[in-house]
Tab-separated table of C-alpha atoms in Angstrom:
chain	number	residue	atom	x	y	z
A	1	MET	CA	124.131	60.397	145.080
A	2	GLY	CA	124.835	59.369	148.649
A	3	ASP	CA	123.345	56.771	150.915
A	4	GLN	CA	119.611	56.519	151.575
A	5	ILE	CA	118.877	54.615	154.802
A	6	ASP	CA	115.796	52.797	156.111
A	7	GLU	CA	115.756	51.301	159.622
A	8	ILE	CA	112.760	49.137	160.468
A	9	ASP	CA	111.812	47.371	163.705
A	10	ILE	CA	109.814	44.397	162.412
A	11	ARG	CA	107.722	42.470	164.948
A	12	ASP	CA	105.220	40.692	162.675
A	13	THR	CA	104.934	38.862	159.340
A	14	ALA	CA	103.445	41.787	157.392
A	15	ALA	CA	105.220	43.399	154.426
A	16	HIS	CA	107.110	46.553	155.476
A	17	GLU	CA	107.845	49.144	152.787
A	18	GLY	CA	111.020	51.204	152.780
A	19	GLN	CA	111.225	54.695	151.332
A	20	VAL	CA	110.765	55.268	147.605
A	21	GLN	CA	114.034	56.432	146.045
A	22	THR	CA	114.763	57.882	142.618
A	23	MET	CA	117.460	56.475	140.361
A	24	ARG	CA	117.430	59.420	137.945
A	25	GLY	CA	120.986	60.152	136.903
A	26	SER	CA	122.295	56.857	138.328
A	27	ARG	CA	123.563	53.847	136.400
A	28	GLN	CA	123.275	51.422	139.279
A	29	GLY	CA	121.679	51.063	142.683
A	30	VAL	CA	122.967	48.654	145.313
A	31	LEU	CA	120.862	47.935	148.381
A	32	LYS	CA	122.855	46.724	151.387
A	33	ILE	CA	120.654	44.756	153.783
A	34	VAL	CA	121.928	44.471	157.364
A	35	ASN	CA	119.679	41.973	159.122
A	36	GLY	CA	119.931	42.617	162.849
A	37	LEU	CA	116.669	40.736	163.429
A	38	ASP	CA	116.495	37.344	165.129
A	39	GLN	CA	114.678	35.915	162.048
A	40	ASP	CA	115.505	35.603	158.351
A	41	VAL	CA	114.076	38.399	156.195
A	42	THR	CA	113.141	38.457	152.514
A	43	VAL	CA	113.595	41.796	150.757
A	44	ASN	CA	111.957	42.454	147.402
A	45	ILE	CA	112.809	45.447	145.226
A	46	GLU	CA	109.811	47.058	143.557
A	47	ALA	CA	110.583	49.401	140.669
A	48	THR	CA	108.907	51.438	137.953
A	49	THR	CA	109.933	53.213	134.769
A	50	PHE	CA	106.902	55.495	134.911
A	51	GLU	CA	106.452	58.862	136.543
A	52	ASP	CA	104.815	56.995	139.417
A	53	GLU	CA	106.686	58.002	142.555
A	54	SER	CA	104.143	56.237	144.779
A	55	LEU	CA	104.823	52.953	142.922
A	56	THR	CA	101.114	52.156	142.570
A	57	GLU	CA	101.891	49.675	139.749
A	58	PRO	CA	105.439	48.470	140.462
A	59	TYR	CA	107.400	45.654	138.880
A	60	ASP	CA	109.094	43.136	141.173
A	61	ARG	CA	112.763	43.362	140.160
A	62	ALA	CA	114.877	41.371	142.566
A	63	THR	CA	114.526	39.369	145.766
A	64	GLU	CA	117.067	38.355	148.403
A	65	THR	CA	116.584	36.365	151.602
A	66	VAL	CA	119.064	37.387	154.291
A	67	SER	CA	119.672	35.156	157.301
A	68	ALA	CA	119.332	36.484	160.838
A	69	GLY	CA	122.468	38.444	161.753
A	70	ALA	CA	123.796	38.445	158.162
A	71	ILE	CA	124.352	41.032	155.408
A	72	GLY	CA	123.021	40.762	151.852
A	73	TYR	CA	123.047	42.875	148.696
A	74	ILE	CA	120.651	43.507	145.810
A	75	GLU	CA	121.681	45.315	142.606
A	76	VAL	CA	119.338	47.088	140.198
A	77	GLY	CA	120.208	48.698	136.865
A	78	GLU	CA	119.714	52.104	135.316
A	79	SER	CA	116.443	51.386	133.502
A	80	TRP	CA	114.361	52.135	136.619
A	81	VAL	CA	113.192	55.581	137.702
A	82	PHE	CA	111.855	54.770	141.173
A	83	VAL	CA	112.748	51.878	143.496
A	84	ARG	CA	111.483	50.735	146.901
A	85	PRO	CA	112.526	47.832	149.143
A	86	VAL	CA	109.807	45.736	150.777
A	87	ALA	CA	110.852	43.509	153.697
A	88	GLN	CA	108.964	40.574	155.177
A	89	CYS	CA	109.692	37.823	157.699
A	90	ALA	CA	108.065	34.372	157.652
A	91	SER	CA	108.082	34.302	161.476
A	92	SER	CA	107.628	37.303	163.762
A	93	PRO	CA	110.992	38.609	165.021
A	94	GLY	CA	111.306	39.135	168.759
A	95	SER	CA	114.211	41.558	168.651
A	96	GLY	CA	116.577	43.540	166.470
A	97	THR	CA	116.389	46.044	163.635
A	98	LEU	CA	116.563	45.699	159.870
A	99	LYS	CA	118.749	48.305	158.174
A	100	MET	CA	118.628	48.877	154.407
A	101	VAL	CA	121.120	51.281	152.830
A	102	TRP	CA	120.973	52.375	149.166
A	103	ASP	CA	124.101	53.393	147.305
A	104	PHE	CA	123.441	54.977	143.901
A	105	LYS	CA	126.249	55.371	141.376
């Protein structure tokens, strides 16, 4: 299905939502997290099986903490219709960009 990319400049400790993506027709989704921030970041995958593209009642499916300057991955399975990454830092980053890239298969 091709890559779906979010790039976020985080400068606070608030939760930052990525774009909602559909997994229809996919057996697996892998989120590659490229942490170019100067702080660690925790990324949570919210997902739903409902026809709820806005994810108003999501399930928390997977969480990964990625160190500053590192790369991490989160995998989700085919049972989800919509998925969205949510990124948050414990301390406010001073520089850098967080890049999250979905690959659906």
